[in-house]
């Protein structure tokens, strides 16, 4: 089982899919920040004063995570941050479902328009599993590192 989930081609595929997914998600949110702020507000979790800040931070985090995954730098660290974001998104969906809210998830800005629900929850869990696999195993196959045998760069903290 470890051999299957540690396969460099599987991990590369997951890395590329999640990288493009996060970049696409960020760009769609950035193109209509007002809509994204309203999407966050609909969850009724954060105070109104913090909505703009979160609407700015989340897409930039997604862009950075996505780029690092695509180029193969800081893969484990990026996947860990992606996992944490997904846990937050999953918690927000669970809270919305528990409150009986019938709202757009805001996952892909105006490009998606899908409602929070069990399907969105399952999609996010699958994405989280991909990030967990990358956090555990890393994926430096076809990264921008010159020497594929060199150890991946470490964050300074």
mmCIF file of C-alpha atoms in Angstrom:
data_model
loop_
_atom_site.group_PDB
_atom_site.id
_atom_site.type_symbol
_atom_site.label_atom_id
_atom_site.label_comp_id
_atom_site.label_asym_id
_atom_site.label_seq_id
_atom_site.Cartn_x
_atom_site.Cartn_y
_atom_site.Cartn_z
ATOM 1 C CA UNK A 1 0.000 0.000 0.000
ATOM 2 C CA UNK A 2 2.846 2.365 0.892
ATOM 3 C CA UNK A 3 4.446 1.592 -2.451
ATOM 4 C CA UNK A 4 1.254 2.635 -4.277
ATOM 5 C CA UNK A 5 0.694 5.869 -2.332
ATOM 6 C CA UNK A 6 4.406 6.707 -2.506
ATOM 7 C CA UNK A 7 4.558 6.257 -6.295
ATOM 8 C CA UNK A 8 6.308 9.263 -7.809
ATOM 9 C CA UNK A 9 3.904 9.417 -10.772
ATOM 10 C CA UNK A 10 0.820 9.349 -8.535
ATOM 11 C CA UNK A 11 2.302 12.036 -6.298
ATOM 12 C CA UNK A 12 3.261 14.158 -9.314
ATOM 13 C CA UNK A 13 -0.289 13.848 -10.672
ATOM 14 C CA UNK A 14 -1.771 14.871 -7.323
ATOM 15 C CA UNK A 15 0.719 17.730 -7.032
ATOM 16 C CA UNK A 16 -0.111 19.113 -10.482
ATOM 17 C CA UNK A 17 -3.884 18.725 -10.093
ATOM 18 C CA UNK A 18 -3.904 20.424 -6.692
ATOM 19 C CA UNK A 19 -1.533 23.135 -7.917
ATOM 20 C CA UNK A 20 -3.741 24.027 -10.881
ATOM 21 C CA UNK A 21 -6.902 23.694 -8.765
ATOM 22 C CA UNK A 22 -5.635 26.137 -6.150
ATOM 23 C CA UNK A 23 -4.374 28.632 -8.734
ATOM 24 C CA UNK A 24 -7.681 28.495 -10.625
ATOM 25 C CA UNK A 25 -9.621 28.887 -7.387
ATOM 26 C CA UNK A 26 -7.536 31.897 -6.359
ATOM 27 C CA UNK A 27 -7.804 33.637 -9.721
ATOM 28 C CA UNK A 28 -11.586 33.258 -9.854
ATOM 29 C CA UNK A 29 -11.872 34.732 -6.363
ATOM 30 C CA UNK A 30 -9.529 37.610 -7.208
ATOM 31 C CA UNK A 31 -11.506 38.581 -10.300
ATOM 32 C CA UNK A 32 -14.565 39.375 -8.179
ATOM 33 C CA UNK A 33 -13.459 40.125 -4.614
ATOM 34 C CA UNK A 34 -16.835 41.655 -3.731
ATOM 35 C CA UNK A 35 -18.554 38.360 -4.525
ATOM 36 C CA UNK A 36 -15.953 36.452 -2.522
ATOM 37 C CA UNK A 37 -16.429 38.766 0.482
ATOM 38 C CA UNK A 38 -20.196 38.126 0.280
ATOM 39 C CA UNK A 39 -19.549 34.380 0.036
ATOM 40 C CA UNK A 40 -17.452 34.469 3.208
ATOM 41 C CA UNK A 41 -20.059 36.645 4.924
ATOM 42 C CA UNK A 42 -22.828 34.147 4.070
ATOM 43 C CA UNK A 43 -21.206 31.558 6.327
ATOM 44 C CA UNK A 44 -21.829 33.876 9.307
ATOM 45 C CA UNK A 45 -18.658 32.748 11.071
ATOM 46 C CA UNK A 46 -16.334 35.751 10.907
ATOM 47 C CA UNK A 47 -16.971 39.293 12.126
ATOM 48 C CA UNK A 48 -17.767 41.715 9.312
ATOM 49 C CA UNK A 49 -14.627 43.745 10.085
ATOM 50 C CA UNK A 50 -12.380 40.806 9.120
ATOM 51 C CA UNK A 51 -14.113 39.767 5.883
ATOM 52 C CA UNK A 52 -12.023 41.951 3.556
ATOM 53 C CA UNK A 53 -8.789 40.769 5.152
ATOM 54 C CA UNK A 54 -9.706 37.101 4.707
ATOM 55 C CA UNK A 55 -10.915 37.761 1.148
ATOM 56 C CA UNK A 56 -7.445 39.119 0.359
ATOM 57 C CA UNK A 57 -5.375 36.547 2.248
ATOM 58 C CA UNK A 58 -7.063 33.314 1.137
ATOM 59 C CA UNK A 59 -6.566 33.738 -2.641
ATOM 60 C CA UNK A 60 -2.922 34.764 -2.201
ATOM 61 C CA UNK A 61 -2.297 31.736 0.004
ATOM 62 C CA UNK A 62 -3.896 29.548 -2.674
ATOM 63 C CA UNK A 63 -1.748 31.111 -5.420
ATOM 64 C CA UNK A 64 1.480 30.607 -3.473
ATOM 65 C CA UNK A 65 0.576 27.024 -2.543
ATOM 66 C CA UNK A 66 -0.427 26.277 -6.136
ATOM 67 C CA UNK A 67 2.758 27.689 -7.653
ATOM 68 C CA UNK A 68 5.011 25.881 -5.190
ATOM 69 C CA UNK A 69 3.206 22.613 -5.914
ATOM 70 C CA UNK A 70 3.486 23.060 -9.675
ATOM 71 C CA UNK A 71 7.203 23.816 -9.637
ATOM 72 C CA UNK A 72 7.995 21.289 -6.920
ATOM 73 C CA UNK A 73 9.378 23.595 -4.232
ATOM 74 C CA UNK A 74 8.485 23.317 -0.555
ATOM 75 C CA UNK A 75 6.020 20.573 -1.494
ATOM 76 C CA UNK A 76 5.559 19.142 2.003
ATOM 77 C CA UNK A 77 5.231 22.586 3.565
ATOM 78 C CA UNK A 78 2.848 23.795 0.859
ATOM 79 C CA UNK A 79 0.776 20.645 1.173
ATOM 80 C CA UNK A 80 0.611 21.129 4.933
ATOM 81 C CA UNK A 81 -0.680 24.686 4.454
ATOM 82 C CA UNK A 82 -3.124 23.396 1.836
ATOM 83 C CA UNK A 83 -4.297 20.764 4.317
ATOM 84 C CA UNK A 84 -4.887 23.414 6.963
ATOM 85 C CA UNK A 85 -6.872 25.538 4.506
ATOM 86 C CA UNK A 86 -8.957 22.524 3.531
ATOM 87 C CA UNK A 87 -9.689 21.749 7.196
ATOM 88 C CA UNK A 88 -10.920 25.340 7.601
ATOM 89 C CA UNK A 89 -13.054 25.058 4.450
ATOM 90 C CA UNK A 90 -14.485 21.705 5.592
ATOM 91 C CA UNK A 91 -15.283 23.122 9.038
ATOM 92 C CA UNK A 92 -17.041 26.098 7.435
ATOM 93 C CA UNK A 93 -19.160 23.786 5.273
ATOM 94 C CA UNK A 94 -20.057 21.606 8.266
ATOM 95 C CA UNK A 95 -21.081 24.694 10.247
ATOM 96 C CA UNK A 96 -23.170 25.968 7.321
ATOM 97 C CA UNK A 97 -24.869 22.578 6.974
ATOM 98 C CA UNK A 98 -25.536 22.389 10.715
ATOM 99 C CA UNK A 99 -27.141 25.831 10.582
ATOM 100 C CA UNK A 100 -29.240 24.840 7.578
ATOM 101 C CA UNK A 101 -27.762 27.573 5.374
ATOM 102 C CA UNK A 102 -28.486 27.294 1.657
ATOM 103 C CA UNK A 103 -25.532 29.288 0.315
ATOM 104 C CA UNK A 104 -22.963 29.192 -2.470
ATOM 105 C CA UNK A 105 -19.709 27.730 -1.239
ATOM 106 C CA UNK A 106 -17.578 30.478 -2.808
ATOM 107 C CA UNK A 107 -14.969 27.864 -3.661
ATOM 108 C CA UNK A 108 -14.321 29.119 -7.178
ATOM 109 C CA UNK A 109 -15.734 32.619 -7.001
ATOM 110 C CA UNK A 110 -18.458 33.202 -9.569
ATOM 111 C CA UNK A 111 -17.142 30.406 -11.817
ATOM 112 C CA UNK A 112 -18.677 27.603 -9.762
ATOM 113 C CA UNK A 113 -21.796 28.747 -7.944
ATOM 114 C CA UNK A 114 -22.289 25.367 -6.272
ATOM 115 C CA UNK A 115 -24.099 25.158 -2.953
ATOM 116 C CA UNK A 116 -22.636 23.883 0.290
ATOM 117 C CA UNK A 117 -23.717 20.318 0.832
ATOM 118 C CA UNK A 118 -22.593 16.754 1.224
ATOM 119 C CA UNK A 119 -21.143 16.636 -2.301
ATOM 120 C CA UNK A 120 -18.987 19.720 -1.662
ATOM 121 C CA UNK A 121 -17.938 18.201 1.657
ATOM 122 C CA UNK A 122 -16.835 14.972 -0.061
ATOM 123 C CA UNK A 123 -14.950 16.920 -2.747
ATOM 124 C CA UNK A 124 -13.080 18.852 -0.061
ATOM 125 C CA UNK A 125 -12.245 15.645 1.829
ATOM 126 C CA UNK A 126 -10.759 14.161 -1.370
ATOM 127 C CA UNK A 127 -8.662 17.304 -1.867
ATOM 128 C CA UNK A 128 -7.585 17.094 1.783
ATOM 129 C CA UNK A 129 -6.499 13.469 1.280
ATOM 130 C CA UNK A 130 -4.350 14.546 -1.670
ATOM 131 C CA UNK A 131 -2.695 17.209 0.445
ATOM 132 C CA UNK A 132 -2.127 14.719 3.261
ATOM 133 C CA UNK A 133 -0.405 12.312 0.847
ATOM 134 C CA UNK A 134 1.857 15.120 -0.354
ATOM 135 C CA UNK A 135 2.573 16.232 3.221
ATOM 136 C CA UNK A 136 3.638 12.721 4.185
ATOM 137 C CA UNK A 137 5.519 11.688 1.041
ATOM 138 C CA UNK A 138 6.537 14.905 -0.687
ATOM 139 C CA UNK A 139 6.887 14.921 -4.467
ATOM 140 C CA UNK A 140 10.023 16.250 -6.086
ATOM 141 C CA UNK A 141 9.824 14.333 -9.369
ATOM 142 C CA UNK A 142 10.031 16.858 -12.230
ATOM 143 C CA UNK A 143 10.578 19.723 -9.818
ATOM 144 C CA UNK A 144 12.672 22.747 -10.721
ATOM 145 C CA UNK A 145 15.472 21.414 -8.528
ATOM 146 C CA UNK A 146 18.532 20.826 -10.709
ATOM 147 C CA UNK A 147 19.715 17.657 -9.030
ATOM 148 C CA UNK A 148 16.820 15.290 -8.378
ATOM 149 C CA UNK A 149 18.832 13.541 -5.683
ATOM 150 C CA UNK A 150 19.389 16.700 -3.673
ATOM 151 C CA UNK A 151 17.265 17.142 -0.614
ATOM 152 C CA UNK A 152 14.395 19.551 -1.049
ATOM 153 C CA UNK A 153 14.889 23.071 0.290
ATOM 154 C CA UNK A 154 13.738 23.673 3.838
ATOM 155 C CA UNK A 155 11.888 26.676 5.104
ATOM 156 C CA UNK A 156 14.037 28.843 7.401
ATOM 157 C CA UNK A 157 11.754 28.335 10.406
#
